[in-house]
PDB file of C-alpha atoms and ligand atoms in Angstrom:
ATOM      1  CA  MET A 161     104.102  87.725 113.868  1.00 96.00           C
ATOM      2  CA  ILE A 162     101.472  89.956 115.519  1.00 97.00           C
ATOM      3  CA  ALA A 163     100.581  93.347 113.852  1.00 98.00           C
ATOM      4  CA  ILE A 164      99.686  96.333 115.591  1.00 98.00           C
ATOM      5  CA  ASP A 165      98.224  99.323 113.726  1.00 97.00           C
ATOM      6  CA  GLY A 166      96.902 102.380 115.096  1.00 95.00           C
ATOM      7  CA  PRO A 167      96.897 106.464 114.940  1.00 93.00           C
ATOM      8  CA  ALA A 168      99.201 108.520 116.695  1.00 91.00           C
ATOM      9  CA  ALA A 169      99.126 107.901 120.641  1.00 90.00           C
ATOM     10  CA  SER A 170      96.300 105.338 120.629  1.00 93.00           C
ATOM     11  CA  GLY A 171      98.441 103.541 123.358  1.00 92.00           C
ATOM     12  CA  LYS A 172     100.048 101.061 120.676  1.00 94.00           C
ATOM     13  CA  SER A 173     103.262 100.999 121.880  1.00 94.00           C
ATOM     14  CA  THR A 174     102.573 100.182 125.515  1.00 95.00           C
ATOM     15  CA  VAL A 175     100.277  97.761 124.724  1.00 97.00           C
ATOM     16  CA  ALA A 176     102.752  96.050 121.984  1.00 97.00           C
ATOM     17  CA  ARG A 177     105.648  96.081 124.337  1.00 97.00           C
ATOM     18  CA  LYS A 178     103.590  94.653 126.927  1.00 97.00           C
ATOM     19  CA  LEU A 179     102.065  91.951 124.620  1.00 97.00           C
ATOM     20  CA  ALA A 180     105.623  90.826 123.742  1.00 97.00           C
ATOM     21  CA  LYS A 181     106.776  90.402 127.064  1.00 96.00           C
ATOM     22  CA  ARG A 182     104.075  88.415 127.688  1.00 94.00           C
ATOM     23  CA  LEU A 183     104.379  86.273 124.831  1.00 95.00           C
ATOM     24  CA  GLY A 184     108.125  86.029 124.901  1.00 95.00           C
ATOM     25  CA  PHE A 185     108.320  87.824 121.447  1.00 97.00           C
ATOM     26  CA  SER A 186     110.887  90.597 120.539  1.00 98.00           C
ATOM     27  CA  TYR A 187     109.101  94.102 120.202  1.00 98.00           C
ATOM     28  CA  VAL A 188     109.663  96.112 117.098  1.00 98.00           C
ATOM     29  CA  ASN A 189     108.411  99.830 117.012  1.00 98.00           C
ATOM     30  CA  SER A 190     108.507 100.549 112.981  1.00 98.00           C
ATOM     31  CA  GLY A 191     107.553 104.307 113.776  1.00 97.00           C
ATOM     32  CA  ALA A 192     111.361 104.580 115.543  1.00 98.00           C
ATOM     33  CA  LEU A 193     112.714 103.880 112.149  1.00 98.00           C
ATOM     34  CA  TYR A 194     110.729 106.461 110.453  1.00 98.00           C
ATOM     35  CA  ARG A 195     111.648 108.944 113.085  1.00 98.00           C
ATOM     36  CA  GLY A 196     115.220 108.051 112.848  1.00 98.00           C
ATOM     37  CA  ILE A 197     115.223 108.991 109.230  1.00 98.00           C
ATOM     38  CA  ALA A 198     113.366 112.414 109.927  1.00 98.00           C
ATOM     39  CA  TRP A 199     116.369 113.084 112.909  1.00 98.00           C
ATOM     40  CA  LEU A 200     118.638 112.297 110.242  1.00 98.00           C
ATOM     41  CA  THR A 201     117.148 114.792 107.691  1.00 98.00           C
ATOM     42  CA  SER A 202     117.057 117.377 110.771  1.00 97.00           C
ATOM     43  CA  GLU A 203     120.711 116.973 111.373  1.00 97.00           C
ATOM     44  CA  HIS A 204     121.341 117.863 108.077  1.00 97.00           C
ATOM     45  CA  HIS A 205     119.328 120.619 107.814  1.00 97.00           C
ATOM     46  CA  ILE A 206     117.383 119.071 104.888  1.00 98.00           C
ATOM     47  CA  ARG A 207     113.910 120.210 104.334  1.00 97.00           C
ATOM     48  CA  PRO A 208     111.573 116.960 104.977  1.00 97.00           C
ATOM     49  CA  THR A 209     109.595 117.962 101.736  1.00 96.00           C
ATOM     50  CA  ASP A 210     112.711 117.726  99.914  1.00 98.00           C
ATOM     51  CA  ALA A 211     112.395 114.042  98.844  1.00 98.00           C
ATOM     52  CA  GLY A 212     115.527 113.716  96.669  1.00 98.00           C
ATOM     53  CA  ALA A 213     117.927 114.900  98.939  1.00 98.00           C
ATOM     54  CA  VAL A 214     116.252 113.112 101.766  1.00 98.00           C
ATOM     55  CA  CYS A 215     116.585 110.005  99.611  1.00 98.00           C
ATOM     56  CA  GLY A 216     120.123 111.164  98.796  1.00 98.00           C
ATOM     57  CA  GLN A 217     121.474 111.465 102.507  1.00 98.00           C
ATOM     58  CA  MET A 218     119.511 108.072 103.404  1.00 98.00           C
ATOM     59  CA  ARG A 219     121.426 106.290 100.906  1.00 98.00           C
ATOM     60  CA  LYS A 220     124.751 107.418 101.596  1.00 97.00           C
ATOM     61  CA  SER A 221     124.119 106.801 105.279  1.00 98.00           C
ATOM     62  CA  VAL A 222     125.374 103.623 107.127  1.00 98.00           C
ATOM     63  CA  PHE A 223     122.232 101.790 109.140  1.00 97.00           C
ATOM     64  CA  SER A 224     122.679  99.009 111.624  1.00 96.00           C
ATOM     65  CA  PHE A 225     119.497  97.213 112.695  1.00 95.00           C
ATOM     66  CA  ASP A 226     119.329  94.524 115.128  1.00 95.00           C
ATOM     67  CA  LEU A 227     117.029  93.160 118.117  1.00 97.00           C
ATOM     68  CA  LYS A 228     118.896  92.989 121.441  1.00 96.00           C
ATOM     69  CA  GLY A 229     117.256  91.876 124.598  1.00 96.00           C
ATOM     70  CA  LYS A 230     114.046  91.109 122.535  1.00 97.00           C
ATOM     71  CA  GLU A 231     113.950  94.773 121.585  1.00 96.00           C
ATOM     72  CA  MET A 232     114.858  96.440 118.074  1.00 96.00           C
ATOM     73  CA  VAL A 233     118.235  98.425 117.947  1.00 96.00           C
ATOM     74  CA  PHE A 234     119.140 100.661 115.178  1.00 97.00           C
ATOM     75  CA  SER A 235     122.160 102.960 114.323  1.00 98.00           C
ATOM     76  CA  VAL A 236     122.521 105.710 111.785  1.00 98.00           C
ATOM     77  CA  ASN A 237     126.375 106.497 110.780  1.00 97.00           C
ATOM     78  CA  GLY A 238     127.366 105.117 114.409  1.00 97.00           C
ATOM     79  CA  VAL A 239     124.670 107.027 116.374  1.00 97.00           C
ATOM     80  CA  ASN A 240     121.701 105.538 118.104  1.00 97.00           C
ATOM     81  CA  PRO A 241     119.554 108.248 117.661  1.00 97.00           C
ATOM     82  CA  GLU A 242     116.950 106.957 120.390  1.00 96.00           C
ATOM     83  CA  PRO A 243     117.316 110.173 122.558  1.00 97.00           C
ATOM     84  CA  HIS A 244     116.127 112.528 119.957  1.00 97.00           C
ATOM     85  CA  LEU A 245     113.250 110.554 118.508  1.00 97.00           C
ATOM     86  CA  ARG A 246     110.741 112.257 120.200  1.00 93.00           C
ATOM     87  CA  ASP A 247     112.359 115.743 119.765  1.00 94.00           C
ATOM     88  CA  GLU A 248     109.511 118.542 118.670  1.00 93.00           C
ATOM     89  CA  GLU A 249     111.259 118.809 115.394  1.00 95.00           C
ATOM     90  CA  VAL A 250     111.252 115.149 114.837  1.00 96.00           C
ATOM     91  CA  ASN A 251     107.258 115.291 115.771  1.00 93.00           C
ATOM     92  CA  ARG A 252     107.251 117.783 113.149  1.00 94.00           C
ATOM     93  CA  THR A 253     108.655 116.348 110.233  1.00 96.00           C
ATOM     94  CA  VAL A 254     108.023 112.557 110.406  1.00 96.00           C
ATOM     95  CA  SER A 255     104.902 112.622 108.684  1.00 95.00           C
ATOM     96  CA  ALA A 256     106.422 114.329 105.644  1.00 96.00           C
ATOM     97  CA  ILE A 257     109.271 111.802 105.690  1.00 97.00           C
ATOM     98  CA  SER A 258     107.359 109.034 105.873  1.00 96.00           C
ATOM     99  CA  ALA A 259     105.157 109.767 103.029  1.00 96.00           C
ATOM    100  CA  ILE A 260     108.106 109.342 100.613  1.00 97.00           C
ATOM    101  CA  ALA A 261     107.923 105.906  98.642  1.00 97.00           C
ATOM    102  CA  GLU A 262     111.693 105.056  98.720  1.00 97.00           C
ATOM    103  CA  VAL A 263     112.150 105.857 102.498  1.00 98.00           C
ATOM    104  CA  ARG A 264     108.774 103.541 102.779  1.00 97.00           C
ATOM    105  CA  GLU A 265     110.705 100.825 100.727  1.00 98.00           C
ATOM    106  CA  PHE A 266     113.696 100.822 102.450  1.00 98.00           C
ATOM    107  CA  LEU A 267     112.482 100.563 105.872  1.00 98.00           C
ATOM    108  CA  VAL A 268     109.701  97.983 104.990  1.00 98.00           C
ATOM    109  CA  ALA A 269     112.635  95.927 103.461  1.00 97.00           C
ATOM    110  CA  HIS A 270     114.359  96.147 106.785  1.00 97.00           C
ATOM    111  CA  LEU A 271     111.390  95.595 108.934  1.00 98.00           C
ATOM    112  CA  ARG A 272     111.138  92.201 107.014  1.00 98.00           C
ATOM    113  CA  THR A 273     114.550  91.101 107.972  1.00 97.00           C
ATOM    114  CA  PHE A 274     113.758  91.141 111.698  1.00 97.00           C
ATOM    115  CA  LEU A 275     111.405  87.801 111.527  1.00 96.00           C
ATOM    116  CA  THR A 276     114.005  85.982 110.231  1.00 95.00           C
ATOM    117  CA  LYS A 277     115.341  86.292 113.799  1.00 95.00           C
ATOM    118  CA  ASP A 278     112.684  86.124 116.109  1.00 96.00           C
ATOM    119  CA  ASP A 279     108.966  86.135 116.449  1.00 97.00           C
ATOM    120  CA  LEU A 280     107.528  89.651 116.695  1.00 98.00           C
ATOM    121  CA  VAL A 281     104.985  92.294 117.956  1.00 98.00           C
ATOM    122  CA  MET A 282     105.461  94.810 115.560  1.00 98.00           C
ATOM    123  CA  GLU A 283     103.589  98.269 115.680  1.00 98.00           C
ATOM    124  CA  GLY A 284     103.144 100.938 113.097  1.00 97.00           C
ATOM    125  CA  ARG A 285     100.744 102.091 110.775  1.00 95.00           C
ATOM    126  CA  ASP A 286     101.047  99.559 107.710  1.00 96.00           C
ATOM    127  CA  ILE A 287     102.306  96.614 109.429  1.00 97.00           C
ATOM    128  CA  GLY A 288      99.088  94.382 108.762  1.00 97.00           C
ATOM    129  CA  SER A 289      98.341  95.960 105.283  1.00 96.00           C
ATOM    130  CA  ILE A 290     101.926  96.434 104.054  1.00 96.00           C
ATOM    131  CA  VAL A 291     104.822  94.883 106.143  1.00 97.00           C
ATOM    132  CA  PHE A 292     102.963  91.665 107.095  1.00 97.00           C
ATOM    133  CA  PRO A 293      99.899  91.559 105.227  1.00 97.00           C
ATOM    134  CA  ASP A 294      99.874  87.277 105.353  1.00 97.00           C
ATOM    135  CA  THR A 295      99.811  87.475 109.463  1.00 97.00           C
ATOM    136  CA  PRO A 296      96.304  86.331 110.680  1.00 96.00           C
ATOM    137  CA  TYR A 297      97.066  88.377 113.907  1.00 97.00           C
ATOM    138  CA  LYS A 298      96.248  91.950 112.910  1.00 98.00           C
ATOM    139  CA  PHE A 299      95.009  94.331 115.629  1.00 98.00           C
ATOM    140  CA  TYR A 300      93.903  98.236 115.155  1.00 97.00           C
ATOM    141  CA  ILE A 301      94.337 100.167 117.901  1.00 97.00           C
ATOM    142  CA  ASP A 302      92.098 103.243 117.920  1.00 95.00           C
ATOM    143  CA  ALA A 303      91.304 106.158 120.541  1.00 95.00           C
ATOM    144  CA  SER A 304      89.093 109.403 120.345  1.00 94.00           C
ATOM    145  CA  LEU A 305      91.221 112.575 119.229  1.00 92.00           C
ATOM    146  CA  GLU A 306      90.062 113.793 122.756  1.00 92.00           C
ATOM    147  CA  VAL A 307      91.891 110.746 124.474  1.00 93.00           C
ATOM    148  CA  ARG A 308      94.936 110.615 122.613  1.00 94.00           C
ATOM    149  CA  ALA A 309      95.633 114.369 122.971  1.00 92.00           C
ATOM    150  CA  GLN A 310      95.406 114.098 126.555  1.00 91.00           C
ATOM    151  CA  ARG A 311      97.993 111.100 126.726  1.00 89.00           C
ATOM    152  CA  ARG A 312     100.148 112.695 124.720  1.00 87.00           C
ATOM    153  CA  ALA A 313     100.077 115.908 127.031  1.00 89.00           C
ATOM    154  CA  ILE A 314     100.395 113.760 130.278  1.00 89.00           C
ATOM    155  CA  GLN A 315     103.636 112.686 128.191  1.00 84.00           C
ATOM    156  CA  GLY A 316     104.532 116.083 128.256  1.00 82.00           C
ATOM    157  CA  GLN A 317     105.160 116.427 124.363  1.00 79.00           C
ATOM    158  CA  ARG A 318     104.031 118.855 122.010  1.00 81.00           C
ATOM    159  CA  ASP A 319     102.700 117.086 119.291  1.00 83.00           C
ATOM    160  CA  ASP A 320     100.176 118.136 116.633  1.00 88.00           C
ATOM    161  CA  LEU A 321      97.993 114.612 116.263  1.00 89.00           C
ATOM    162  CA  PHE A 322      95.516 116.109 114.170  1.00 89.00           C
ATOM    163  CA  PHE A 323      97.644 117.032 111.687  1.00 91.00           C
ATOM    164  CA  ARG A 324      99.939 113.765 111.771  1.00 91.00           C
ATOM    165  CA  ASP A 325      96.882 111.584 111.553  1.00 92.00           C
ATOM    166  CA  ARG A 326      95.624 113.752 108.775  1.00 93.00           C
ATOM    167  CA  ALA A 327      99.114 113.443 106.883  1.00 94.00           C
ATOM    168  CA  ASP A 328      99.507 109.513 107.535  1.00 93.00           C
ATOM    169  CA  SER A 329      96.122 108.507 106.580  1.00 93.00           C
ATOM    170  CA  SER A 330      96.132 110.767 103.291  1.00 94.00           C
ATOM    171  CA  ARG A 331      99.782 110.228 101.693  1.00 92.00           C
ATOM    172  CA  ARG A 332      99.489 108.224  98.648  1.00 92.00           C
ATOM    173  CA  SER A 333     102.170 105.833  99.756  1.00 92.00           C
ATOM    174  CA  SER A 334     100.914 102.760 102.237  1.00 90.00           C
ATOM    175  CA  PRO A 335      98.554 105.704 104.306  1.00 91.00           C
ATOM    176  CA  LEU A 336      97.176 104.447 108.032  1.00 91.00           C
ATOM    177  CA  THR A 337      93.984 102.090 106.755  1.00 90.00           C
ATOM    178  CA  ILE A 338      92.640  99.498 108.973  1.00 94.00           C
ATOM    179  CA  ALA A 339      93.312  96.240 107.171  1.00 93.00           C
ATOM    180  CA  GLU A 340      90.102  94.481 106.277  1.00 92.00           C
ATOM    181  CA  ASP A 341      91.077  91.293 108.410  1.00 95.00           C
ATOM    182  CA  ALA A 342      92.195  93.320 111.474  1.00 97.00           C
ATOM    183  CA  HIS A 343      90.475  93.227 114.892  1.00 97.00           C
ATOM    184  CA  VAL A 344      89.727  96.789 115.829  1.00 97.00           C
ATOM    185  CA  ILE A 345      90.294  97.749 119.499  1.00 97.00           C
ATOM    186  CA  ASP A 346      88.690 101.393 120.962  1.00 96.00           C
ATOM    187  CA  SER A 347      91.231 102.087 123.758  1.00 95.00           C
ATOM    188  CA  SER A 348      89.384 105.009 124.694  1.00 94.00           C
ATOM    189  CA  THR A 349      87.775 103.652 127.872  1.00 94.00           C
ATOM    190  CA  LEU A 350      90.269 100.713 128.333  1.00 95.00           C
ATOM    191  CA  THR A 351      93.370 100.473 130.418  1.00 94.00           C
ATOM    192  CA  ILE A 352      96.709  99.234 128.704  1.00 95.00           C
ATOM    193  CA  ASP A 353      96.082  95.921 130.923  1.00 96.00           C
ATOM    194  CA  GLY A 354      92.191  95.938 129.306  1.00 96.00           C
ATOM    195  CA  VAL A 355      93.867  96.247 125.748  1.00 97.00           C
ATOM    196  CA  VAL A 356      96.720  93.634 126.389  1.00 97.00           C
ATOM    197  CA  GLY A 357      93.669  91.125 127.430  1.00 96.00           C
ATOM    198  CA  GLU A 358      91.456  91.715 124.770  1.00 97.00           C
ATOM    199  CA  ILE A 359      94.238  90.863 122.222  1.00 97.00           C
ATOM    200  CA  VAL A 360      95.349  87.687 124.157  1.00 96.00           C
ATOM    201  CA  GLY A 361      91.647  86.715 124.084  1.00 95.00           C
ATOM    202  CA  ARG A 362      91.258  86.959 120.525  1.00 96.00           C
ATOM    203  CA  LEU A 363      94.558  85.375 119.721  1.00 96.00           C
ATOM    204  CA  LYS A 364      93.222  82.331 121.820  1.00 95.00           C
ATOM    205  CA  MET A 365      90.074  82.245 119.803  1.00 94.00           C
ATOM    206  CA  GLN A 366      92.445  81.871 117.387  1.00 94.00           C
ATOM    207  CA  GLY A 367      93.797  78.908 118.485  1.00 90.00           C
ATOM    208  CA  LEU A 368      97.357  79.926 119.995  1.00 88.00           C
ATOM    209  CA  GLY A 369      96.658  79.496 123.330  1.00 83.00           C
ATOM    210  CA  GLU A 370      98.344  76.166 123.884  1.00 86.00           C
ATOM    211  CA  ALA A 371     100.928  77.221 121.776  1.00 83.00           C
ATOM    212  CA  LEU A 372     101.763  80.156 123.671  1.00 81.00           C
ATOM    213  CA  ARG A 373     100.811  79.010 126.939  1.00 81.00           C
ATOM    214  CA  LEU A 374      98.276  81.477 127.526  1.00 81.00           C
ATOM    215  CA  ASP A 375      96.092  81.461 130.032  1.00 75.00           C
TER     216      ASP A 375
HETATM  217  O1  LIG B 101     103.829 106.733 118.895  1.00 57.34           O
HETATM  218  P1  LIG B 101     103.134 107.679 117.370  1.00 57.34           P
HETATM  219  O2  LIG B 101     101.885 107.349 117.337  1.00 57.34           O
HETATM  220  O3  LIG B 101     103.340 108.938 118.161  1.00 57.34           O
HETATM  221  O4  LIG B 101     104.007 107.329 116.153  1.00 57.34           O
HETATM  222  P2  LIG B 101     105.042 106.530 115.665  1.00 57.34           P
HETATM  223  O5  LIG B 101     104.738 105.159 115.782  1.00 57.34           O
HETATM  224  O6  LIG B 101     106.268 106.649 116.469  1.00 57.34           O
HETATM  225  O7  LIG B 101     105.281 106.746 114.585  1.00 57.34           O
HETATM  226  C1  LIG B 101     105.643 108.358 113.801  1.00 57.34           C
HETATM  227  C2  LIG B 101     105.229 108.640 112.474  1.00 57.34           C
HETATM  228  O8  LIG B 101     105.815 107.270 111.928  1.00 57.34           O
HETATM  229  C3  LIG B 101     104.060 108.500 112.185  1.00 57.34           C
HETATM  230  O9  LIG B 101     103.136 109.916 112.340  1.00 57.34           O
HETATM  231  C4  LIG B 101     103.961 107.912 110.321  1.00 57.34           C
HETATM  232  O10 LIG B 101     104.108 109.203 109.981  1.00 57.34           O
HETATM  233  C5  LIG B 101     105.057 107.341 110.780  1.00 57.34           C
HETATM  234  N1  LIG B 101     105.200 105.755 110.704  1.00 57.34           N
HETATM  235  C6  LIG B 101     104.818 105.227 109.356  1.00 57.34           C
HETATM  236  O11 LIG B 101     104.284 105.936 108.281  1.00 57.34           O
HETATM  237  N2  LIG B 101     104.628 103.821 109.395  1.00 57.34           N
HETATM  238  C7  LIG B 101     104.688 103.184 110.312  1.00 57.34           C
HETATM  239  N3  LIG B 101     104.531 101.733 110.412  1.00 57.34           N
HETATM  240  C8  LIG B 101     105.336 103.665 111.320  1.00 57.34           C
HETATM  241  C9  LIG B 101     105.176 104.913 111.560  1.00 57.34           C
END
């Protein structure tokens, strides 16, 4: 189980997916689930700050979670929300949704079940600190706000990173923090391959080289 955490647009998704491929592990993007709940909420015109209504809708919805082709797939009430997960409305509301303790408890419980199905590279905000605190393989990928904003702009997305960072770091329920035993990588001046290389180097130092055939 390899945990990768970090702020918005730090490059974690691309790195985590590439790393998972290299190791033959499944890749799980936990943020997609928080985005899925944000999408569900906006579909039902529920205010993201109305925790009671958000949780009420979540409780009566039917979710399915699985790993297919080494990646997580999920549906909500029979719909795959994937095409909507990067909508501007979702970008705007997801931090409020993810601050709701019951939403977190619900999703964290499901995230943990994936480990019974395969070895994982999982990325998010609290994977090393809350979801899998016992894994010795924890990474925190950071980059300057400037570099991250540039990366998001290149993706053509409107996304207020500063607002999301502040909300994600200051919420009461499992805020974005650097786990004490995480290996921190500043990716501001590194390429994706550079970051993956640094992680692989660290995994080798931790004695995984032979087991994972890392050369
Ligand atoms: O990829 P990006 O950094 O834009 O964010 P994401 O990983 O898709 O996560 C979207 C939002 O979900 C974050 O801004 C957090 O509010 C929330 N999130 C969380 O609270 N805990 C996680 N483990 C993952 C995401």
